[in-house]
CSV table of C-alpha atoms in Angstrom, one decimal:
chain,number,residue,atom,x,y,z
A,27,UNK,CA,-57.0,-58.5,31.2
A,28,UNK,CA,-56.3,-56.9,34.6
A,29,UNK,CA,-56.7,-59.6,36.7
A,30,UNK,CA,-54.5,-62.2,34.2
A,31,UNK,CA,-51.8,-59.4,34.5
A,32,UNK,CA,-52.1,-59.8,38.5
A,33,UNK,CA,-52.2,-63.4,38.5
A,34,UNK,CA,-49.0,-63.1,35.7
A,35,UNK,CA,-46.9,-60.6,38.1
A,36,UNK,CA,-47.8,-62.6,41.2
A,37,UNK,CA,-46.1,-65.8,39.7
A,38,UNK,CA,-43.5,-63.6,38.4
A,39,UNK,CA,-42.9,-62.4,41.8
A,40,UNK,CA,-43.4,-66.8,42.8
A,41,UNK,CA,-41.2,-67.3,40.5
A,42,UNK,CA,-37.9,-65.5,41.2
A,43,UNK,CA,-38.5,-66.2,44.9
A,44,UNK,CA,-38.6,-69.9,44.4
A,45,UNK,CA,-35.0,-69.3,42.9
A,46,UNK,CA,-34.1,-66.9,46.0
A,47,UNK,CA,-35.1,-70.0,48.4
A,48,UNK,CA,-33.4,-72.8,47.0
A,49,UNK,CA,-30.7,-71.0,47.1
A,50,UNK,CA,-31.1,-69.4,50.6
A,51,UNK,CA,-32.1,-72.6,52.5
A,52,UNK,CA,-29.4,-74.9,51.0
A,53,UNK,CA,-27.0,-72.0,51.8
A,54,UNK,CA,-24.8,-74.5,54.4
A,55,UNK,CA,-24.4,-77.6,51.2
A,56,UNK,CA,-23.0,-74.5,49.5
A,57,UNK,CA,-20.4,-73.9,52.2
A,58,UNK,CA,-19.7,-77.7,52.3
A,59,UNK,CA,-19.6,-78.5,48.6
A,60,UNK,CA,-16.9,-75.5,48.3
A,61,UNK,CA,-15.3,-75.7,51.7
A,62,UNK,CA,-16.0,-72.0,52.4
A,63,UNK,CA,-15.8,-70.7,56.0
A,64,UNK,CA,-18.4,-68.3,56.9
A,65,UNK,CA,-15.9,-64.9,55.5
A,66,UNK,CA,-15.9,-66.9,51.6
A,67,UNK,CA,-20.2,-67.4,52.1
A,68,UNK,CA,-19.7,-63.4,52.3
A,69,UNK,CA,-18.3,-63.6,49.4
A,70,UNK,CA,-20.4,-65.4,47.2
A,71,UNK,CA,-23.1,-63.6,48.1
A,72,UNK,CA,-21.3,-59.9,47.7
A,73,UNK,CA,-20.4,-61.0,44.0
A,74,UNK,CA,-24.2,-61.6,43.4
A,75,UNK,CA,-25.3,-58.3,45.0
A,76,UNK,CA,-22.6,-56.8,43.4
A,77,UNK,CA,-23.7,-58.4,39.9
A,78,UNK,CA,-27.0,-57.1,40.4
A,79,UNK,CA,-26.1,-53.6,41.0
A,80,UNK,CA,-24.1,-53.6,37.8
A,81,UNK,CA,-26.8,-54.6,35.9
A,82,UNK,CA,-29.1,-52.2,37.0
A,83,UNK,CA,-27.0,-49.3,36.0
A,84,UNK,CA,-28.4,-47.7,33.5
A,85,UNK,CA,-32.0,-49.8,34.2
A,86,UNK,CA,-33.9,-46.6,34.2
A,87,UNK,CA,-33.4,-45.7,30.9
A,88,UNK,CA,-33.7,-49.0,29.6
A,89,UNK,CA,-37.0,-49.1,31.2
A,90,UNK,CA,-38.4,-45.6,30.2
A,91,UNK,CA,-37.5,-46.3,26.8
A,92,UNK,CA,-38.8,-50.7,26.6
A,93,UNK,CA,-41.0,-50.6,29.3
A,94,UNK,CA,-41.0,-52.9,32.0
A,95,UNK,CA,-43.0,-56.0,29.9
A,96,UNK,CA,-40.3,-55.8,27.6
A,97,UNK,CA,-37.5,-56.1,29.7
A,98,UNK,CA,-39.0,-58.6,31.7
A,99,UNK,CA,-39.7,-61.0,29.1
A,100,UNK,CA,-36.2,-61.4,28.3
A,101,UNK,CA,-34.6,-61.2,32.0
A,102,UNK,CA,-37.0,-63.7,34.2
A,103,UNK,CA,-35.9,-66.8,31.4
A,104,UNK,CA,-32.1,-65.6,31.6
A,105,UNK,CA,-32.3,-65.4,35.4
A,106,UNK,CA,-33.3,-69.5,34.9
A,107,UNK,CA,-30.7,-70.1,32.7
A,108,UNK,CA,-28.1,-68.4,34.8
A,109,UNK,CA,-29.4,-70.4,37.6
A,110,UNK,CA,-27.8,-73.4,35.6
A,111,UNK,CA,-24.6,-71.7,35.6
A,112,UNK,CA,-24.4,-71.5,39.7
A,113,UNK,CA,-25.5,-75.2,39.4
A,114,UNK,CA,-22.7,-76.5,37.5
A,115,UNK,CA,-20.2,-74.3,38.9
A,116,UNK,CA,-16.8,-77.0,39.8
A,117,UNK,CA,-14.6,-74.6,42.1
A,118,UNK,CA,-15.0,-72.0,44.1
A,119,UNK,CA,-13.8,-69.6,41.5
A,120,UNK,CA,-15.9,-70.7,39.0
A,121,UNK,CA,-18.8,-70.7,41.4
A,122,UNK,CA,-17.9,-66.3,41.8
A,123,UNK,CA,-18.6,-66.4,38.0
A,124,UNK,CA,-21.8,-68.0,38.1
A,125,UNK,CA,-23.1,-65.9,41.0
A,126,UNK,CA,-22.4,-62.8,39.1
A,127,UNK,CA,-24.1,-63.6,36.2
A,128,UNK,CA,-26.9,-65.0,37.8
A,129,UNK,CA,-27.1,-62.0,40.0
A,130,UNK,CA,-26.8,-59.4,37.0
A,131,UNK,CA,-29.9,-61.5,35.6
A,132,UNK,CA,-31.9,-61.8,38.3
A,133,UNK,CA,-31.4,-57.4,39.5
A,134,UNK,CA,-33.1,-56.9,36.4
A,135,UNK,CA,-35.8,-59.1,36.7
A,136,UNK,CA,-36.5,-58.3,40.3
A,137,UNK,CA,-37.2,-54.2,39.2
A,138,UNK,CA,-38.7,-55.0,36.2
A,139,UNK,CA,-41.1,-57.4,38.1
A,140,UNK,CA,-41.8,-54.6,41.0
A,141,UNK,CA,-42.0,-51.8,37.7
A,142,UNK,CA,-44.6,-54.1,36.3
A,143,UNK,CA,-46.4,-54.5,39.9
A,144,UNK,CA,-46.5,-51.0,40.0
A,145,UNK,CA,-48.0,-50.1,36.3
A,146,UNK,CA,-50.7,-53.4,37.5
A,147,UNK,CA,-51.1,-51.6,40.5
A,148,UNK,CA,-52.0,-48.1,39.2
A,149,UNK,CA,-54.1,-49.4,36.5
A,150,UNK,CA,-56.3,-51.1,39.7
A,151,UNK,CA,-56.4,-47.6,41.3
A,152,UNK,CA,-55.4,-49.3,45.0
A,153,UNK,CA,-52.8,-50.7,46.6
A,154,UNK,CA,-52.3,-54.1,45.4
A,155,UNK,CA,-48.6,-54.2,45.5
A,156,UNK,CA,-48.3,-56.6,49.4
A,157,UNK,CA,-50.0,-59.1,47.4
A,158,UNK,CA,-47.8,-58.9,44.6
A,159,UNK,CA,-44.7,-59.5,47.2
A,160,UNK,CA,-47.1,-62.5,48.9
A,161,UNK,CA,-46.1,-64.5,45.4
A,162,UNK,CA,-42.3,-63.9,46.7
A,163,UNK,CA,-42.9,-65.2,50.0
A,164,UNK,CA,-45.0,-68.5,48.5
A,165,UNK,CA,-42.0,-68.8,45.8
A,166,UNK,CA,-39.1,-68.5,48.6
A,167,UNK,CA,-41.3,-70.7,50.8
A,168,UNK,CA,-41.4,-73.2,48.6
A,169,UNK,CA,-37.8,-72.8,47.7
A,170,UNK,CA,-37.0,-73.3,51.3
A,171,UNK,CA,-39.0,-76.2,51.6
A,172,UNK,CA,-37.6,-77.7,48.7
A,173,UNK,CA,-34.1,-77.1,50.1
A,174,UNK,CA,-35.6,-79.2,53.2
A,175,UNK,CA,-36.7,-82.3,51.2
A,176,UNK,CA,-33.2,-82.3,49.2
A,177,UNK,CA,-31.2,-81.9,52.3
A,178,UNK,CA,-33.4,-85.1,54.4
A,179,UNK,CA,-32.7,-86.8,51.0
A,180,UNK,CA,-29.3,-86.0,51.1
A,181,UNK,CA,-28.7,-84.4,48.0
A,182,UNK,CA,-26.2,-81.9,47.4
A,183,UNK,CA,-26.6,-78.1,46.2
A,184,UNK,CA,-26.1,-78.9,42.8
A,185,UNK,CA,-28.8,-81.0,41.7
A,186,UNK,CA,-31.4,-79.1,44.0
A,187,UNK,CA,-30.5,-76.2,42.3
A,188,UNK,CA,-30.3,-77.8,39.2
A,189,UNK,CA,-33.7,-78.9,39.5
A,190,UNK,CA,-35.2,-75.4,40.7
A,191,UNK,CA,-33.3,-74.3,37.6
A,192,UNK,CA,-34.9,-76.6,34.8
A,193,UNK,CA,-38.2,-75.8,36.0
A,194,UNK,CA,-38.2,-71.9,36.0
A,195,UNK,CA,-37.1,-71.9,32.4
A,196,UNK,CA,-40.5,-73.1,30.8
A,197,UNK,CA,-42.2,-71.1,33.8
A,198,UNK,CA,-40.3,-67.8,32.8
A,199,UNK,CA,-41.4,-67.9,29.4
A,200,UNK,CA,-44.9,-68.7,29.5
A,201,UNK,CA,-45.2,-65.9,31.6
A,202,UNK,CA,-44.3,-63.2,29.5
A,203,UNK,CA,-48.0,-62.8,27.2
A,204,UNK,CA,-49.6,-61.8,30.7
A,205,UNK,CA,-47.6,-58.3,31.0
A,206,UNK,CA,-49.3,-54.9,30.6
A,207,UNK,CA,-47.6,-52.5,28.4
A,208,UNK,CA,-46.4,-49.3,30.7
A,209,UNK,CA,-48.4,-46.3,30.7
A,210,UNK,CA,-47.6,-44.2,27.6
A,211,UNK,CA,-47.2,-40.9,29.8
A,212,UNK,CA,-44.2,-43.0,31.6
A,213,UNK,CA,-42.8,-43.7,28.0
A,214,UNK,CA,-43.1,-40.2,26.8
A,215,UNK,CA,-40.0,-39.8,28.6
A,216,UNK,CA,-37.7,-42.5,27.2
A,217,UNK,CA,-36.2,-40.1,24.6
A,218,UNK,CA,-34.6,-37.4,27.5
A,219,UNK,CA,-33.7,-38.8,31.2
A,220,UNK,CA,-36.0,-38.4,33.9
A,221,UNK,CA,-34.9,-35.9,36.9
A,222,UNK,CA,-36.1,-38.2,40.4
A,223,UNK,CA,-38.0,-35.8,42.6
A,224,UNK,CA,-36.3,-35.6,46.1
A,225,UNK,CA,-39.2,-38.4,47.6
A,226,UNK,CA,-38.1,-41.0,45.2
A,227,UNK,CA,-34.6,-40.8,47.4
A,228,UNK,CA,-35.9,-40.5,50.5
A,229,UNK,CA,-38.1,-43.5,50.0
A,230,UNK,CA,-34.9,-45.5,47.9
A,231,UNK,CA,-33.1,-44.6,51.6
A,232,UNK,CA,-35.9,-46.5,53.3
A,233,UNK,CA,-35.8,-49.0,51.0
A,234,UNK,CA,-31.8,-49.5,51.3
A,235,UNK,CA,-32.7,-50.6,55.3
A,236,UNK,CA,-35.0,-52.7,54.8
A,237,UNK,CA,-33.7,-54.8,52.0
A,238,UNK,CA,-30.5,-54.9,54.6
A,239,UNK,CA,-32.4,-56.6,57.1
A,240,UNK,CA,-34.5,-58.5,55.1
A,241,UNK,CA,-31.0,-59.8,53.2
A,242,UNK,CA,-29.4,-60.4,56.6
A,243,UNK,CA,-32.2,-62.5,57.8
A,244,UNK,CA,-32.3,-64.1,54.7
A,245,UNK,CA,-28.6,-65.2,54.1
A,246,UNK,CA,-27.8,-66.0,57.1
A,247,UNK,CA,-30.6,-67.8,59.3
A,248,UNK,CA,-29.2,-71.3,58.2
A,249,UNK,CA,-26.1,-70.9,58.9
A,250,UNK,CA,-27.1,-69.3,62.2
A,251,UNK,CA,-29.1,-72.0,63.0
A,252,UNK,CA,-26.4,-74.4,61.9
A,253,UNK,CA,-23.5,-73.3,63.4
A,254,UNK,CA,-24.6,-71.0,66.3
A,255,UNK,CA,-27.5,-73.7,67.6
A,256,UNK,CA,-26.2,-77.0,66.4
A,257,UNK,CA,-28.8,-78.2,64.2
A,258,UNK,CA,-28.8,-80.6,61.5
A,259,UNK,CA,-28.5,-79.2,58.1
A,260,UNK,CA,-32.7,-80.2,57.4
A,261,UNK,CA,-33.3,-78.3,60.6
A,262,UNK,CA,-31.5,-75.3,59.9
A,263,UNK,CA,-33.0,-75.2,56.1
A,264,UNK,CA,-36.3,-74.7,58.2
A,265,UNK,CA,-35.7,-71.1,59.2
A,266,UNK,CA,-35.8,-69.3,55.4
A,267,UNK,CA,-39.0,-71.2,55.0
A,268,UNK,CA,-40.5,-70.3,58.3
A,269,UNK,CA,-39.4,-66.8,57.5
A,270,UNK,CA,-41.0,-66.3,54.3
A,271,UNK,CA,-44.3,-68.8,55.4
A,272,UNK,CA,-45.0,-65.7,58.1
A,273,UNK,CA,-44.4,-63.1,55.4
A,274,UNK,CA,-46.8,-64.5,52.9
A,275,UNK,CA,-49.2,-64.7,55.9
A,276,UNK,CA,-48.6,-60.9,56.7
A,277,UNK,CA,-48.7,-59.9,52.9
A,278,UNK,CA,-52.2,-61.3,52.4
A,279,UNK,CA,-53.4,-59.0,54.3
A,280,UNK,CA,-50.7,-56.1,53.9
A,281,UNK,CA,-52.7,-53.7,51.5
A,282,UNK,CA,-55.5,-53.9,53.9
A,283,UNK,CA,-53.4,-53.2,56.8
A,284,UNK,CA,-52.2,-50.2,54.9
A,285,UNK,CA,-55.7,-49.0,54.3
A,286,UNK,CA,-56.8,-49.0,57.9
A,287,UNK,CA,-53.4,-47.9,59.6
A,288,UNK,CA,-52.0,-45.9,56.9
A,289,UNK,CA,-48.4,-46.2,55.6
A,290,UNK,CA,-46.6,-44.2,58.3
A,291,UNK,CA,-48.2,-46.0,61.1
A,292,UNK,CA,-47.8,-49.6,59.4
A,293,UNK,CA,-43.7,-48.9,58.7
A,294,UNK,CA,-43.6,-47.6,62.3
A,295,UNK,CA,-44.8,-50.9,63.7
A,296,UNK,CA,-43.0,-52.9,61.3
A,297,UNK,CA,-39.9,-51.2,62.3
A,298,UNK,CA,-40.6,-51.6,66.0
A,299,UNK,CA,-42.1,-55.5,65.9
A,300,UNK,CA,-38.9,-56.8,63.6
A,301,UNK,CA,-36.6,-54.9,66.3
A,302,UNK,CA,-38.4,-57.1,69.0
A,303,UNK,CA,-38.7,-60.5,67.2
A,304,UNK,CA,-34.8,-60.2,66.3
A,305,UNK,CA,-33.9,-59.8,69.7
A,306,UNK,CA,-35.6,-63.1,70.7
A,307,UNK,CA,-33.3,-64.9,68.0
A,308,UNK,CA,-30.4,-63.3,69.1
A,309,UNK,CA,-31.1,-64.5,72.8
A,310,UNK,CA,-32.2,-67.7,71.6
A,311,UNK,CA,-30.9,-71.1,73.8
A,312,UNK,CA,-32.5,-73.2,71.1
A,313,UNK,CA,-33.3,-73.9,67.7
A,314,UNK,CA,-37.0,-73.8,68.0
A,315,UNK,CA,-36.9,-70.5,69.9
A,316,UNK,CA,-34.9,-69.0,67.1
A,317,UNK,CA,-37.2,-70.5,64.5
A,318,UNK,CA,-40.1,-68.9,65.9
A,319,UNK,CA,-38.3,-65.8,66.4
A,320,UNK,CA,-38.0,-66.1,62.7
A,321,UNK,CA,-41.5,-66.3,62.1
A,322,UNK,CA,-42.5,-63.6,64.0
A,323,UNK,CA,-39.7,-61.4,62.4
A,324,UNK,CA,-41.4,-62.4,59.1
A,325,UNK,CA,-44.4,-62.0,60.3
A,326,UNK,CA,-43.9,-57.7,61.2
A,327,UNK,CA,-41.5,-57.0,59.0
A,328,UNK,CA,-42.9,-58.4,55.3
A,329,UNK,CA,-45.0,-55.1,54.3
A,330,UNK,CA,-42.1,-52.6,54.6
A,331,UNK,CA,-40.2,-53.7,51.5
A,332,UNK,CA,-43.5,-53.7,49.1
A,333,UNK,CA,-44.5,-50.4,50.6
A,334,UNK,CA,-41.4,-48.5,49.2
A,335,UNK,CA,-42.1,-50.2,46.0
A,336,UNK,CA,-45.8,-48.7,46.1
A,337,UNK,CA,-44.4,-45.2,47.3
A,338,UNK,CA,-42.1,-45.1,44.6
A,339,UNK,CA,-44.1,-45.5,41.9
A,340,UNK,CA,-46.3,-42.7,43.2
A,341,UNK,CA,-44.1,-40.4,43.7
A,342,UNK,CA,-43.0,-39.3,40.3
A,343,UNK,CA,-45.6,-40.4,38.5
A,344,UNK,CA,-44.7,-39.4,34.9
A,345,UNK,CA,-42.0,-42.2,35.3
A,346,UNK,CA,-43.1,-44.9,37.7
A,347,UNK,CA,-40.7,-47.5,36.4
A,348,UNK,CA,-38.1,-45.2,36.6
A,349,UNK,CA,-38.5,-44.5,40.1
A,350,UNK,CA,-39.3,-47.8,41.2
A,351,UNK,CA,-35.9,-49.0,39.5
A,352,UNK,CA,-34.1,-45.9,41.5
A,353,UNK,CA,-35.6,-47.4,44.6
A,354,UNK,CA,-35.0,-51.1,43.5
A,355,UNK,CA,-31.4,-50.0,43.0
A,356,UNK,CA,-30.4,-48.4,46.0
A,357,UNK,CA,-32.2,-51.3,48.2
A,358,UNK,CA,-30.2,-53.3,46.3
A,359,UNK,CA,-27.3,-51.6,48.1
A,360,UNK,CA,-28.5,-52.5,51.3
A,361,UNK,CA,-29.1,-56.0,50.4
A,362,UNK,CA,-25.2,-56.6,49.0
A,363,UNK,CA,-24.2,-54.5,52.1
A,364,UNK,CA,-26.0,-56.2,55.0
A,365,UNK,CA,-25.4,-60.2,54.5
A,366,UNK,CA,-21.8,-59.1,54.0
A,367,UNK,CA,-21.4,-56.5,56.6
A,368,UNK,CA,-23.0,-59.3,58.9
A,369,UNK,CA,-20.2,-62.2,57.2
A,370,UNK,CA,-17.2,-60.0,58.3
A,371,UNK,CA,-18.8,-59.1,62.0
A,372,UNK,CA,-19.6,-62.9,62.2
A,373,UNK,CA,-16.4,-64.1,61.6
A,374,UNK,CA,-14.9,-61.7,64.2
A,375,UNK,CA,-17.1,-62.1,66.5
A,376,UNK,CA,-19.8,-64.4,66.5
A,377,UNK,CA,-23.1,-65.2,64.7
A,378,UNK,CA,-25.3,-64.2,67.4
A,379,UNK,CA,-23.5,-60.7,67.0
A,380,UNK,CA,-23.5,-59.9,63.1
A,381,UNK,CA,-26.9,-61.3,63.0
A,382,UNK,CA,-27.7,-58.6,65.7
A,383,UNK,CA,-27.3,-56.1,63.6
A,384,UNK,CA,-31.4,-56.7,62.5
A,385,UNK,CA,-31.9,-55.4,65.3
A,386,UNK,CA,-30.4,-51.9,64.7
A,387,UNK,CA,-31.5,-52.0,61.5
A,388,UNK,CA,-35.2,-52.6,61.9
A,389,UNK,CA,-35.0,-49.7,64.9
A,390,UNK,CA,-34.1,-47.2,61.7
A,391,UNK,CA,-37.5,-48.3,59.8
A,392,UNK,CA,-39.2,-47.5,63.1
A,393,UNK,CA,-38.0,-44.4,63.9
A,394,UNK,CA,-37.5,-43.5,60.1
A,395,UNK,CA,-41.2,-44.0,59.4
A,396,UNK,CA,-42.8,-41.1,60.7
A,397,UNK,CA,-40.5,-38.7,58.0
A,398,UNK,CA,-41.6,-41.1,54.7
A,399,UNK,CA,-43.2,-39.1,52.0
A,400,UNK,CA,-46.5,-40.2,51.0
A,401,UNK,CA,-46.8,-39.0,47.4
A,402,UNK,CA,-49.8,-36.8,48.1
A,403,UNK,CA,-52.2,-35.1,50.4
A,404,UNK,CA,-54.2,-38.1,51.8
A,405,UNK,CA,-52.3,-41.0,52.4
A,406,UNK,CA,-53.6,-44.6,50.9
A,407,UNK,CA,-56.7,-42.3,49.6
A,408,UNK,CA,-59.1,-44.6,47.3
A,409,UNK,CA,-58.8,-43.8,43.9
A,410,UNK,CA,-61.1,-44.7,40.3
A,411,UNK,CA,-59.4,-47.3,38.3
A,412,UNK,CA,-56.8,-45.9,35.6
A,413,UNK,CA,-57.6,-47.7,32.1
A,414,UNK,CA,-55.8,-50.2,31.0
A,415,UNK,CA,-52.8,-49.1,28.7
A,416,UNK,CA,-53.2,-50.0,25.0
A,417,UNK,CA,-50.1,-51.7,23.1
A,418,UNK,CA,-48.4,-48.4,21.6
A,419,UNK,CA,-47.9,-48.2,17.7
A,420,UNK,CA,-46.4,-51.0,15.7
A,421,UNK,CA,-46.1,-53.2,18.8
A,422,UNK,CA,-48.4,-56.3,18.8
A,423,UNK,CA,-50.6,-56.8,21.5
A,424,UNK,CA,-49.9,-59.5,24.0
């Protein structure tokens, strides 16, 4: 049962980052379908972010009181069918629409996927969660790549999207039956609401940079590549891919990282290696340069974001998916704050500058790292298994 609910929140996790990277990497037929300069492009993706943080409202309680297999069961095939939505979308107005509802579905269904990581993660007794976040990076890889072979083909954003779309829907649902229930000491406290212990913040502050630069990265890498660099649009789809292909490389092998370094020491070097890779993009004369900045950046910076998840749901550990949707929320803020703050900087400036601001951010993380709060006396320390929750009363098992 554990290792189907591993395998079921690692495709989970594939899932909603295939949707992430068709929509990242074919980010420049976006701009060209609606005619949007690089100011409206920080638009469309503040009304996502902004969808997503609206949604999550109110997420704690909803997942203290249904549990994250609950929620998630209904959110990841509504993320899909929004997707259709953004798809479809005939004006740029319309298109706003679509975005928001497709990024009020998909904030839920990326904490309730990192809630459910967390309660498959304490029931293993060990940190499992980098691996959970490698299914992202093969999702948004794949994504990416897809955005690659659409763009050579020369097909537009909507039927690429429209294709990612119809496929998640059957994908989303069949996924639901491999979710473990939450522990029952977590949903002892869906009838009051949970008080976050001061860590759960510091870590959600953590959490809030590195979603920012991830985002920035993210968002903006074709359209840096494009418009900075000169590249086709197939080339510049290549950098999202590249990205993520390094991070899924690096998240293999995260949770082992972690165990050797320990968390501190790993965010440290994340913080200081992204800083570093980013600078090599920024100074780039060429696309490849810039593309192997890319994956480098990926390569340092893919454990911090999965880390804070992990932290999180130690730290107040009578309501893990509370805390983790605390956490999810506020980096949520950072990643509607960066690709927009980066938008507006760009279009005064330049790309090279507003991208930049990576660098900056990933110097926080470094510097930051040494003041994290680890949950407990020993940090990473090996722990027994926890049991497997049992289906509460009057629910059916899955």
């Amino acid at each position: 049962m554990l290792r189907r609910a591993r395998a079921g929140t690692f495709l989970t996790f594939l899932l909603a980052g295939l949707l992430c990277g068709v929509w990242t990497a074919r980010m420049p037929a976006l701009a060209a379908k609606f005619h949007a300069d690089e100011g409206a492009v920080g638009v469309v993706v503040l009304v996502w972010g902004l969808g997503a943080l609206a949604a999550m409202q109110g997420l704690r309680a909803v997942l203290a009181r249904f549990g994250s297999r609950a929620v998630l069961r209904v959110s990841l095939p509504l993320t899909a069918l929004s997707y259709l939505g953004v798809a479809f979308a005939p004006d740029y107005a319309a298109l706003l629409v679509a975005v928001g509802v497709f990024g009020m579905a998909f904030g839920v269904t990326d904490v309730s996927m990192n809630a459910q990581g967390s309660v498959v993660e304490q029931a293993y007794g060990r940190s499992v969660m980098s691996g959970m976040h490698a299914g992202w990076c093969v999702g948004a890889m794949s994504g990416g790549l897809l955005g690659v072979a659409t763009a050579a083909a020369g097909l537009g954003f909507t039927p690429t999207v429209l294709m990612a779309a119809l496929a998640a829907l059957p994908a989303g649902i069949a996924l639901g039956p491999t979710y473990l229930p939450d522990r029952a000491r977590s949903r002892a406290a869906a009838g009051r609401r949970t008080r976050m212990p001061l860590a759960v913040y510091i870590i959600g502050g953590l959490a809030f940079i590195a979603f920012m630069t991830e985002g920035s990265i993210a968002d903006w890498s074709g359209l840096f590549l494009h418009d900075e660099l000169g590249t086709t649009q197939a080339v510049a789809a290549l950098g999202y891919p590249m990205f993520e292909l390094a991070m899924l490389f690096g998240r293999l092998v995260g949770d082992r990282l972690r165990m050797r370094l320990g968390t501190r020491r790993l965010l440290a070097w994340a913080g200081f290696g992204t800083a570093a890779a980013m600078t090599v993009v920024v100074t780039a004369p060429s696309a490849p340069v810039a593309i192997g900045g890319f994956f480098v950046t990926g390569l340092v910076i893919c454990t911090v974001v999965p880390t804070t998840i992990s932290l999180a749901g130690s730290a107040a550990p009578d309501a893990p998916a509370a805390a983790v949707a605390q956490v999810g929320a506020m980096g949520y803020g950072g990643l509607l704050l960066g690709p927009v703050v980066i938008g507006f900087l760009s279009q005064a400036t330049s790309l090279r500058f507003g991208v930049g601001v990576a660098v900056l951010l990933a110097l926080v993380v470094g510097f930051g790292a040494r003041y994290v709060p680890l949950g407990g006396r020993r940090d990473v320390a090996a722990r027994a298994p926890l049991p497997v929750p049992e289906p509460e009363a009057g629910t059916v098992a899955a």
